[in-house]
């Protein structure tokens, strides 16, 4: 564990420090898993045994947390916002930025709404605003939060006119949020416009009643986007793809101008050097270093409606590497870390994908850029089974050198009950990785419903962990919620 003063943390890009410690954590965790160890007594690692805990502001028992930790509920689905709209459904990816007032943080939060075109159910919508698709149901909301008491100072829609806004990442220079559509739907599915793009949500500009104009960055690719991470030196944007049931790619966008992504650039897919179609989904050795090259995606905005090859098909045709369900993505220590939610050799029991691949419990990868554009790919962790880690989605590295992984247990075959959540068949957790021993530990359990955790991020001063409970993506119940968790962080590795 490392110590960190407030000034050091504020000087970083949202907690992208202590990453050397974080990398050591992943390495220790990989060694622990490779040795075939089982999870230790939960009372002896992490922050100790968890207990059902009521929210300070609502009294509801929604989370199980270690002793000494508390939380408040923010931005629950249906809560009135300052622009006159109700908080939408499906709370997903998120980032925390310095607030506009002292002792505040500003959250930009995605809403992965999956209702039909124009549906009013939980829609992200401000009438009369500039939006890409008039029938769009997704988008982002912004919350200003007082870090001392956990109260919401203001909240409003900051982008609308998009659909299925899943995750994203910080813009170059921390100027805002890149929000990603996890779909390639279009007019054939009833929408007015084609979808499958990345959009910018600037930090400055959107305000109650005046969301940012939603303009797709088509050169960055049309595919089922999940998350992005930006190299703060070059401005290159690394992108993950989550298209279930088929091989996915890991992409790089090299913009002409990092501060103007709409000015165009080159989209590429990762390829293992000298190994066409290398399959990263299984049969991998943790710690092995795979040399990387990049192949160009010639048509980043394919006309899928008329049979054009997808971005993944274009990259795979040139020998690109295969992954399965790439989701969370994070930059630090000069590297990109990203999750393959269902990669790995330990199988979860779901039916095979179309190409015969049988899904696993998850992998964590690291890409280290090379000086001449190549680089190295390393599998730093692979889950040996659901008890250790089941389907990692979003991830974040903490200001004290720990790692938090959000579970999205999507397996239909492998029930995942938990003694703290009676009545739920598939329970999702926040899993911490401990740099002191490499063992995974439960930090939080969603005891309210079976939806995933998402959008974990720390406040700029490192005092509060914000995280979302997705809720339903098509109905108001179960609701989406944002949690603000406080506690004795220095007592453990997070």
GROMACS .gro file of N, CA, C and O in nm, residues 360-469:
model
  440
  360UNK      N    1  -1.556  -1.785  -2.043
  360UNK     CA    2  -1.495  -1.806  -1.913
  360UNK      C    3  -1.538  -1.701  -1.812
  360UNK      O    4  -1.635  -1.628  -1.833
  361UNK      N    5  -1.462  -1.691  -1.702
  361UNK     CA    6  -1.497  -1.602  -1.592
  361UNK      C    7  -1.427  -1.467  -1.598
  361UNK      O    8  -1.456  -1.381  -1.514
  362UNK      N    9  -1.338  -1.446  -1.694
  362UNK     CA   10  -1.284  -1.313  -1.712
  362UNK      C   11  -1.133  -1.305  -1.711
  362UNK      O   12  -1.064  -1.387  -1.648
  363UNK      N   13  -1.082  -1.203  -1.781
  363UNK     CA   14  -0.939  -1.176  -1.791
  363UNK      C   15  -0.914  -1.026  -1.773
  363UNK      O   16  -1.001  -0.944  -1.804
  364UNK      N   17  -0.793  -0.992  -1.726
  364UNK     CA   18  -0.747  -0.853  -1.723
  364UNK      C   19  -0.619  -0.847  -1.806
  364UNK      O   20  -0.523  -0.920  -1.779
  365UNK      N   21  -0.618  -0.758  -1.906
  365UNK     CA   22  -0.505  -0.743  -1.997
  365UNK      C   23  -0.437  -0.608  -1.978
  365UNK      O   24  -0.500  -0.512  -1.936
  366UNK      N   25  -0.307  -0.604  -2.013
  366UNK     CA   26  -0.231  -0.480  -2.014
  366UNK      C   27  -0.165  -0.464  -2.151
  366UNK      O   28  -0.099  -0.557  -2.200
  367UNK      N   29  -0.184  -0.347  -2.211
  367UNK     CA   30  -0.113  -0.314  -2.335
  367UNK      C   31  -0.014  -0.202  -2.303
  367UNK      O   32  -0.052  -0.095  -2.254
  368UNK      N   33   0.114  -0.229  -2.334
  368UNK     CA   34   0.221  -0.131  -2.313
  368UNK      C   35   0.262  -0.078  -2.450
  368UNK      O   36   0.318  -0.153  -2.531
  369UNK      N   37   0.233   0.051  -2.481
  369UNK     CA   38   0.270   0.105  -2.612
  369UNK      C   39   0.422   0.101  -2.633
  369UNK      O   40   0.500   0.119  -2.539
  370UNK      N   41   0.462   0.078  -2.757
  370UNK     CA   42   0.603   0.079  -2.793
  370UNK      C   43   0.644   0.212  -2.850
  370UNK      O   44   0.562   0.292  -2.895
  371UNK      N   45   0.771   0.237  -2.850
  371UNK     CA   46   0.822   0.365  -2.900
  371UNK      C   47   0.798   0.383  -3.049
  371UNK      O   48   0.782   0.494  -3.097
  372UNK      N   49   0.794   0.275  -3.122
  372UNK     CA   50   0.777   0.284  -3.267
  372UNK      C   51   0.638   0.240  -3.312
  372UNK      O   52   0.620   0.200  -3.425
  373UNK      N   53   0.541   0.245  -3.220
  373UNK     CA   54   0.404   0.220  -3.259
  373UNK      C   55   0.355   0.080  -3.235
  373UNK      O   56   0.237   0.052  -3.252
  374UNK      N   57   0.443  -0.012  -3.198
  374UNK     CA   58   0.402  -0.150  -3.173
  374UNK      C   59   0.357  -0.167  -3.031
  374UNK      O   60   0.248  -0.127  -2.991
  375UNK      N   61   0.445  -0.227  -2.950
  375UNK     CA   62   0.414  -0.245  -2.810
  375UNK      C   63   0.403  -0.390  -2.770
  375UNK      O   64   0.434  -0.482  -2.847
  376UNK      N   65   0.353  -0.412  -2.647
  376UNK     CA   66   0.347  -0.545  -2.589
  376UNK      C   67   0.213  -0.566  -2.520
  376UNK      O   68   0.160  -0.476  -2.454
  377UNK      N   69   0.158  -0.686  -2.535
  377UNK     CA   70   0.033  -0.724  -2.468
  377UNK      C   71   0.065  -0.830  -2.364
  377UNK      O   72   0.137  -0.926  -2.393
  378UNK      N   73   0.010  -0.814  -2.243
  378UNK     CA   74   0.035  -0.907  -2.133
  378UNK      C   75  -0.097  -0.942  -2.066
  378UNK      O   76  -0.176  -0.854  -2.032
  379UNK      N   77  -0.122  -1.072  -2.045
  379UNK     CA   78  -0.233  -1.116  -1.963
  379UNK      C   79  -0.188  -1.110  -1.818
  379UNK      O   80  -0.105  -1.190  -1.775
  380UNK      N   81  -0.241  -1.014  -1.742
  380UNK     CA   82  -0.194  -0.996  -1.605
  380UNK      C   83  -0.280  -1.068  -1.503
  380UNK      O   84  -0.240  -1.087  -1.389
  381UNK      N   85  -0.402  -1.107  -1.541
  381UNK     CA   86  -0.483  -1.187  -1.450
  381UNK      C   87  -0.592  -1.260  -1.527
  381UNK      O   88  -0.649  -1.206  -1.623
  382UNK      N   89  -0.619  -1.385  -1.485
  382UNK     CA   90  -0.730  -1.462  -1.539
  382UNK      C   91  -0.802  -1.530  -1.423
  382UNK      O   92  -0.739  -1.596  -1.340
  383UNK      N   93  -0.935  -1.515  -1.416
  383UNK     CA   94  -1.010  -1.569  -1.304
  383UNK      C   95  -1.014  -1.722  -1.310
  383UNK      O   96  -1.047  -1.781  -1.413
  384UNK      N   97  -0.986  -1.787  -1.196
  384UNK     CA   98  -0.995  -1.933  -1.190
  384UNK      C   99  -1.136  -1.984  -1.162
  384UNK      O  100  -1.159  -2.104  -1.163
  385UNK      N  101  -1.232  -1.893  -1.136
  385UNK     CA  102  -1.368  -1.937  -1.107
  385UNK      C  103  -1.449  -1.825  -1.045
  385UNK      O  104  -1.395  -1.720  -1.006
  386UNK      N  105  -1.579  -1.847  -1.032
  386UNK     CA  106  -1.669  -1.739  -0.991
  386UNK      C  107  -1.646  -1.691  -0.849
  386UNK      O  108  -1.677  -1.576  -0.816
  387UNK      N  109  -1.594  -1.776  -0.761
  387UNK     CA  110  -1.572  -1.731  -0.623
  387UNK      C  111  -1.468  -1.620  -0.618
  387UNK      O  112  -1.479  -1.527  -0.538
  388UNK      N  113  -1.365  -1.630  -0.701
  388UNK     CA  114  -1.261  -1.527  -0.702
  388UNK      C  115  -1.308  -1.402  -0.775
  388UNK      O  116  -1.298  -1.291  -0.724
  389UNK      N  117  -1.362  -1.420  -0.896
  389UNK     CA  118  -1.406  -1.307  -0.978
  389UNK      C  119  -1.495  -1.361  -1.088
  389UNK      O  120  -1.457  -1.452  -1.160
  390UNK      N  121  -1.614  -1.303  -1.100
  390UNK     CA  122  -1.712  -1.349  -1.198
  390UNK      C  123  -1.749  -1.235  -1.290
  390UNK      O  124  -1.823  -1.144  -1.253
  391UNK      N  125  -1.694  -1.236  -1.411
  391UNK     CA  126  -1.733  -1.143  -1.518
  391UNK      C  127  -1.696  -0.999  -1.485
  391UNK      O  128  -1.783  -0.914  -1.462
  392UNK      N  129  -1.566  -0.963  -1.486
  392UNK     CA  130  -1.526  -0.824  -1.459
  392UNK      C  131  -1.569  -0.732  -1.573
  392UNK      O  132  -1.552  -0.763  -1.690
  393UNK      N  133  -1.627  -0.619  -1.538
  393UNK     CA  134  -1.674  -0.522  -1.635
  393UNK      C  135  -1.590  -0.395  -1.620
  393UNK      O  136  -1.475  -0.392  -1.660
  394UNK      N  137  -1.645  -0.289  -1.563
  394UNK     CA  138  -1.566  -0.168  -1.540
  394UNK      C  139  -1.456  -0.196  -1.438
  394UNK      O  140  -1.470  -0.284  -1.351
  395UNK      N  141  -1.346  -0.120  -1.447
  395UNK     CA  142  -1.240  -0.130  -1.348
  395UNK      C  143  -1.187   0.008  -1.318
  395UNK      O  144  -1.197   0.100  -1.400
  396UNK      N  145  -1.131   0.024  -1.199
  396UNK     CA  146  -1.065   0.149  -1.163
  396UNK      C  147  -0.948   0.118  -1.072
  396UNK      O  148  -0.948   0.019  -0.999
  397UNK      N  149  -0.847   0.204  -1.079
  397UNK     CA  150  -0.732   0.194  -0.991
  397UNK      C  151  -0.745   0.305  -0.888
  397UNK      O  152  -0.780   0.418  -0.920
  398UNK      N  153  -0.718   0.273  -0.765
  398UNK     CA  154  -0.750   0.364  -0.656
  398UNK      C  155  -0.630   0.453  -0.623
  398UNK      O  156  -0.516   0.421  -0.655
  399UNK      N  157  -0.654   0.566  -0.553
  399UNK     CA  158  -0.544   0.656  -0.520
  399UNK      C  159  -0.444   0.599  -0.422
  399UNK      O  160  -0.335   0.653  -0.406
  400UNK      N  161  -0.477   0.488  -0.358
  400UNK     CA  162  -0.383   0.427  -0.263
  400UNK      C  163  -0.316   0.303  -0.319
  400UNK      O  164  -0.248   0.232  -0.247
  401UNK      N  165  -0.336   0.274  -0.449
  401UNK     CA  166  -0.265   0.164  -0.510
  401UNK      C  167  -0.342   0.035  -0.522
  401UNK      O  168  -0.288  -0.065  -0.570
  402UNK      N  169  -0.468   0.032  -0.481
  402UNK     CA  170  -0.549  -0.088  -0.497
  402UNK      C  171  -0.623  -0.088  -0.629
  402UNK      O  172  -0.613   0.005  -0.710
  403UNK      N  173  -0.701  -0.193  -0.651
  403UNK     CA  174  -0.775  -0.211  -0.775
  403UNK      C  175  -0.917  -0.252  -0.740
  403UNK      O  176  -0.939  -0.333  -0.650
  404UNK      N  177  -1.014  -0.194  -0.810
  404UNK     CA  178  -1.154  -0.230  -0.793
  404UNK      C  179  -1.209  -0.279  -0.926
  404UNK      O  180  -1.193  -0.212  -1.029
  405UNK      N  181  -1.273  -0.395  -0.925
  405UNK     CA  182  -1.336  -0.452  -1.043
  405UNK      C  183  -1.486  -0.464  -1.018
  405UNK      O  184  -1.529  -0.515  -0.914
  406UNK      N  185  -1.564  -0.415  -1.113
  406UNK     CA  186  -1.711  -0.425  -1.104
  406UNK      C  187  -1.756  -0.553  -1.174
  406UNK      O  188  -1.726  -0.574  -1.291
  407UNK      N  189  -1.830  -0.637  -1.102
  407UNK     CA  190  -1.880  -0.760  -1.163
  407UNK      C  191  -2.008  -0.735  -1.243
  407UNK      O  192  -2.093  -0.655  -1.205
  408UNK      N  193  -2.017  -0.806  -1.355
  408UNK     CA  194  -2.139  -0.811  -1.436
  408UNK      C  195  -2.165  -0.957  -1.469
  408UNK      O  196  -2.132  -1.005  -1.578
  409UNK      N  197  -2.220  -1.030  -1.373
  409UNK     CA  198  -2.242  -1.173  -1.389
  409UNK      C  199  -2.353  -1.196  -1.490
  409UNK      O  200  -2.471  -1.182  -1.459
  410UNK      N  201  -2.314  -1.230  -1.613
  410UNK     CA  202  -2.411  -1.248  -1.721
  410UNK      C  203  -2.437  -1.395  -1.751
  410UNK      O  204  -2.509  -1.426  -1.845
  411UNK      N  205  -2.379  -1.486  -1.674
  411UNK     CA  206  -2.396  -1.628  -1.703
  411UNK      C  207  -2.538  -1.674  -1.671
  411UNK      O  208  -2.594  -1.641  -1.567
  412UNK      N  209  -2.595  -1.749  -1.762
  412UNK     CA  210  -2.728  -1.806  -1.740
  412UNK      C  211  -2.720  -1.943  -1.672
  412UNK      O  212  -2.815  -1.989  -1.609
  413UNK      N  213  -2.605  -2.009  -1.686
  413UNK     CA  214  -2.595  -2.147  -1.641
  413UNK      C  215  -2.544  -2.160  -1.497
  413UNK      O  216  -2.581  -2.252  -1.426
  414UNK      N  217  -2.457  -2.068  -1.457
  414UNK     CA  218  -2.389  -2.082  -1.329
  414UNK      C  219  -2.451  -1.988  -1.227
  414UNK      O  220  -2.418  -1.870  -1.222
  415UNK      N  221  -2.542  -2.038  -1.145
  415UNK     CA  222  -2.604  -1.956  -1.041
  415UNK      C  223  -2.497  -1.909  -0.943
  415UNK      O  224  -2.402  -1.981  -0.912
  416UNK      N  225  -2.514  -1.788  -0.894
  416UNK     CA  226  -2.412  -1.726  -0.810
  416UNK      C  227  -2.478  -1.663  -0.687
  416UNK      O  228  -2.481  -1.541  -0.673
  417UNK      N  229  -2.534  -1.743  -0.596
  417UNK     CA  230  -2.599  -1.688  -0.478
  417UNK      C  231  -2.497  -1.635  -0.378
  417UNK      O  232  -2.377  -1.660  -0.390
  418UNK      N  233  -2.546  -1.563  -0.278
  418UNK     CA  234  -2.457  -1.508  -0.176
  418UNK      C  235  -2.532  -1.509  -0.044
  418UNK      O  236  -2.650  -1.472  -0.039
  419UNK      N  237  -2.468  -1.548   0.065
  419UNK     CA  238  -2.539  -1.554   0.194
  419UNK      C  239  -2.592  -1.420   0.242
  419UNK      O  240  -2.686  -1.416   0.322
  420UNK      N  241  -2.534  -1.310   0.197
  420UNK     CA  242  -2.581  -1.178   0.239
  420UNK      C  243  -2.695  -1.127   0.153
  420UNK      O  244  -2.752  -1.021   0.182
  421UNK      N  245  -2.728  -1.200   0.046
  421UNK     CA  246  -2.835  -1.157  -0.046
  421UNK      C  247  -2.931  -1.272  -0.069
  421UNK      O  248  -2.942  -1.323  -0.182
  422UNK      N  249  -3.003  -1.317   0.032
  422UNK     CA  250  -3.095  -1.430   0.015
  422UNK      C  251  -3.202  -1.399  -0.087
  422UNK      O  252  -3.254  -1.288  -0.094
  423UNK      N  253  -3.232  -1.498  -0.171
  423UNK     CA  254  -3.336  -1.482  -0.272
  423UNK      C  255  -3.284  -1.439  -0.408
  423UNK      O  256  -3.358  -1.444  -0.506
  424UNK      N  257  -3.158  -1.398  -0.417
  424UNK     CA  258  -3.100  -1.358  -0.545
  424UNK      C  259  -3.014  -1.472  -0.599
  424UNK      O  260  -2.929  -1.526  -0.528
  425UNK      N  261  -3.035  -1.508  -0.726
  425UNK     CA  262  -2.961  -1.619  -0.786
  425UNK      C  263  -2.825  -1.576  -0.839
  425UNK      O  264  -2.727  -1.651  -0.834
  426UNK      N  265  -2.816  -1.456  -0.895
  426UNK     CA  266  -2.691  -1.405  -0.952
  426UNK      C  267  -2.657  -1.273  -0.885
  426UNK      O  268  -2.717  -1.170  -0.915
  427UNK      N  269  -2.560  -1.279  -0.796
  427UNK     CA  270  -2.525  -1.163  -0.715
  427UNK      C  271  -2.396  -1.101  -0.768
  427UNK      O  272  -2.300  -1.172  -0.800
  428UNK      N  273  -2.395  -0.968  -0.778
  428UNK     CA  274  -2.277  -0.897  -0.826
  428UNK      C  275  -2.207  -0.823  -0.713
  428UNK      O  276  -2.270  -0.776  -0.619
  429UNK      N  277  -2.074  -0.816  -0.727
  429UNK     CA  278  -1.990  -0.761  -0.621
  429UNK      C  279  -1.891  -0.660  -0.676
  429UNK      O  280  -1.862  -0.657  -0.796
  430UNK      N  281  -1.836  -0.578  -0.586
  430UNK     CA  282  -1.713  -0.505  -0.612
  430UNK      C  283  -1.600  -0.587  -0.554
  430UNK      O  284  -1.600  -0.618  -0.435
  431UNK      N  285  -1.507  -0.626  -0.641
  431UNK     CA  286  -1.394  -0.709  -0.598
  431UNK      C  287  -1.269  -0.622  -0.592
  431UNK      O  288  -1.235  -0.551  -0.686
  432UNK      N  289  -1.202  -0.626  -0.478
  432UNK     CA  290  -1.075  -0.556  -0.463
  432UNK      C  291  -0.959  -0.652  -0.479
  432UNK      O  292  -0.971  -0.772  -0.450
  433UNK      N  293  -0.848  -0.600  -0.528
  433UNK     CA  294  -0.725  -0.679  -0.538
  433UNK      C  295  -0.623  -0.618  -0.442
  433UNK      O  296  -0.598  -0.498  -0.444
  434UNK      N  297  -0.564  -0.702  -0.360
  434UNK     CA  298  -0.481  -0.660  -0.249
  434UNK      C  299  -0.333  -0.667  -0.285
  434UNK      O  300  -0.282  -0.777  -0.312
  435UNK      N  301  -0.261  -0.555  -0.288
  435UNK     CA  302  -0.119  -0.559  -0.324
  435UNK      C  303  -0.033  -0.630  -0.222
  435UNK      O  304   0.080  -0.668  -0.251
  436UNK      N  305  -0.085  -0.652  -0.100
  436UNK     CA  306  -0.002  -0.714   0.003
  436UNK      C  307   0.010  -0.865  -0.013
  436UNK      O  308   0.111  -0.924   0.023
  437UNK      N  309  -0.095  -0.929  -0.068
  437UNK     CA  310  -0.088  -1.074  -0.081
  437UNK      C  311  -0.140  -1.125  -0.214
  437UNK      O  312  -0.132  -1.243  -0.243
  438UNK      N  313  -0.194  -1.036  -0.294
  438UNK     CA  314  -0.244  -1.078  -0.424
  438UNK      C  315  -0.380  -1.142  -0.421
  438UNK      O  316  -0.432  -1.182  -0.524
  439UNK      N  317  -0.442  -1.156  -0.303
  439UNK     CA  318  -0.569  -1.226  -0.295
  439UNK      C  319  -0.685  -1.132  -0.328
  439UNK      O  320  -0.686  -1.017  -0.287
  440UNK      N  321  -0.785  -1.182  -0.400
  440UNK     CA  322  -0.904  -1.101  -0.423
  440UNK      C  323  -0.990  -1.097  -0.298
  440UNK      O  324  -0.987  -1.189  -0.216
  441UNK      N  325  -1.066  -0.991  -0.283
  441UNK     CA  326  -1.155  -0.985  -0.168
  441UNK      C  327  -1.282  -0.909  -0.207
  441UNK      O  328  -1.281  -0.823  -0.294
  442UNK      N  329  -1.391  -0.943  -0.141
  442UNK     CA  330  -1.516  -0.872  -0.160
  442UNK      C  331  -1.510  -0.740  -0.084
  442UNK      O  332  -1.485  -0.738   0.036
  443UNK      N  333  -1.536  -0.632  -0.155
  443UNK     CA  334  -1.549  -0.504  -0.087
  443UNK      C  335  -1.695  -0.464  -0.071
  443UNK      O  336  -1.733  -0.403   0.030
  444UNK      N  337  -1.778  -0.495  -0.169
  444UNK     CA  338  -1.920  -0.461  -0.160
  444UNK      C  339  -2.000  -0.568  -0.233
  444UNK      O  340  -1.954  -0.628  -0.330
  445UNK      N  341  -2.123  -0.590  -0.187
  445UNK     CA  342  -2.217  -0.682  -0.250
  445UNK      C  343  -2.347  -0.607  -0.275
  445UNK      O  344  -2.398  -0.538  -0.185
  446UNK      N  345  -2.400  -0.620  -0.396
  446UNK     CA  346  -2.530  -0.564  -0.428
  446UNK      C  347  -2.636  -0.659  -0.373
  446UNK      O  348  -2.656  -0.768  -0.425
  447UNK      N  349  -2.702  -0.619  -0.265
  447UNK     CA  350  -2.802  -0.705  -0.202
  447UNK      C  351  -2.944  -0.662  -0.238
  447UNK      O  352  -3.041  -0.718  -0.187
  448UNK      N  353  -2.957  -0.561  -0.328
  448UNK     CA  354  -3.090  -0.509  -0.361
  448UNK      C  355  -3.153  -0.580  -0.481
  448UNK      O  356  -3.274  -0.597  -0.487
  449UNK      N  357  -3.071  -0.619  -0.579
  449UNK     CA  358  -3.122  -0.685  -0.699
  449UNK      C  359  -3.004  -0.754  -0.769
  449UNK      O  360  -2.892  -0.751  -0.720
  450UNK      N  361  -3.029  -0.814  -0.886
  450UNK     CA  362  -2.923  -0.889  -0.954
  450UNK      C  363  -2.856  -0.811  -1.065
  450UNK      O  364  -2.787  -0.868  -1.149
  451UNK      N  365  -2.871  -0.677  -1.067
  451UNK     CA  366  -2.806  -0.598  -1.172
  451UNK      C  367  -2.661  -0.572  -1.137
  451UNK      O  368  -2.618  -0.586  -1.022
  452UNK      N  369  -2.586  -0.531  -1.236
  452UNK     CA  370  -2.442  -0.515  -1.222
  452UNK      C  371  -2.402  -0.387  -1.151
  452UNK      O  372  -2.478  -0.291  -1.144
  453UNK      N  373  -2.280  -0.386  -1.097
  453UNK     CA  374  -2.213  -0.264  -1.057
  453UNK      C  375  -2.149  -0.202  -1.181
  453UNK      O  376  -2.108  -0.274  -1.273
  454UNK      N  377  -2.136  -0.070  -1.184
  454UNK     CA  378  -2.075  -0.003  -1.298
  454UNK      C  379  -2.023   0.135  -1.256
  454UNK      O  380  -2.068   0.191  -1.157
  455UNK      N  381  -1.930   0.186  -1.336
  455UNK     CA  382  -1.887   0.325  -1.321
  455UNK      C  383  -1.808   0.357  -1.196
  455UNK      O  384  -1.805   0.474  -1.154
  456UNK      N  385  -1.742   0.261  -1.135
  456UNK     CA  386  -1.665   0.290  -1.014
  456UNK      C  387  -1.558   0.395  -1.042
  456UNK      O  388  -1.483   0.386  -1.140
  457UNK      N  389  -1.550   0.496  -0.954
  457UNK     CA  390  -1.449   0.601  -0.968
  457UNK      C  391  -1.436   0.673  -0.836
  457UNK      O  392  -1.533   0.681  -0.759
  458UNK      N  393  -1.319   0.726  -0.808
  458UNK     CA  394  -1.297   0.799  -0.685
  458UNK      C  395  -1.310   0.948  -0.706
  458UNK      O  396  -1.281   1.001  -0.816
  459UNK      N  397  -1.355   1.019  -0.602
  459UNK     CA  398  -1.361   1.164  -0.607
  459UNK      C  399  -1.220   1.219  -0.624
  459UNK      O  400  -1.121   1.153  -0.591
  460UNK      N  401  -1.207   1.342  -0.677
  460UNK     CA  402  -1.072   1.397  -0.700
  460UNK      C  403  -0.985   1.402  -0.575
  460UNK      O  404  -0.863   1.396  -0.587
  461UNK      N  405  -1.045   1.413  -0.455
  461UNK     CA  406  -0.963   1.415  -0.335
  461UNK      C  407  -0.940   1.276  -0.276
  461UNK      O  408  -0.874   1.262  -0.173
  462UNK      N  409  -0.994   1.173  -0.339
  462UNK     CA  410  -0.972   1.036  -0.295
  462UNK      C  411  -1.053   0.991  -0.176
  462UNK      O  412  -1.034   0.880  -0.126
  463UNK      N  413  -1.148   1.073  -0.130
  463UNK     CA  414  -1.221   1.040  -0.007
  463UNK      C  415  -1.345   0.956  -0.031
  463UNK      O  416  -1.393   0.890   0.061
  464UNK      N  417  -1.402   0.960  -0.151
  464UNK     CA  418  -1.530   0.896  -0.179
  464UNK      C  419  -1.518   0.806  -0.301
  464UNK      O  420  -1.464   0.847  -0.404
  465UNK      N  421  -1.569   0.683  -0.289
  465UNK     CA  422  -1.584   0.595  -0.403
  465UNK      C  423  -1.728   0.606  -0.453
  465UNK      O  424  -1.822   0.578  -0.380
  466UNK      N  425  -1.743   0.651  -0.576
  466UNK     CA  426  -1.873   0.654  -0.640
  466UNK      C  427  -1.888   0.528  -0.725
  466UNK      O  428  -1.793   0.486  -0.791
  467UNK      N  429  -2.006   0.469  -0.724
  467UNK     CA  430  -2.031   0.352  -0.808
  467UNK      C  431  -2.180   0.344  -0.835
  467UNK      O  432  -2.263   0.387  -0.753
  468UNK      N  433  -2.216   0.291  -0.951
  468UNK     CA  434  -2.355   0.279  -0.991
  468UNK      C  435  -2.407   0.137  -0.974
  468UNK      O  436  -2.333   0.041  -0.991
  469UNK      N  437  -2.535   0.128  -0.944
  469UNK     CA  438  -2.611   0.005  -0.956
  469UNK      C  439  -2.697   0.023  -1.081
  469UNK      O  440  -2.781   0.114  -1.086
   0.00000   0.00000   0.00000
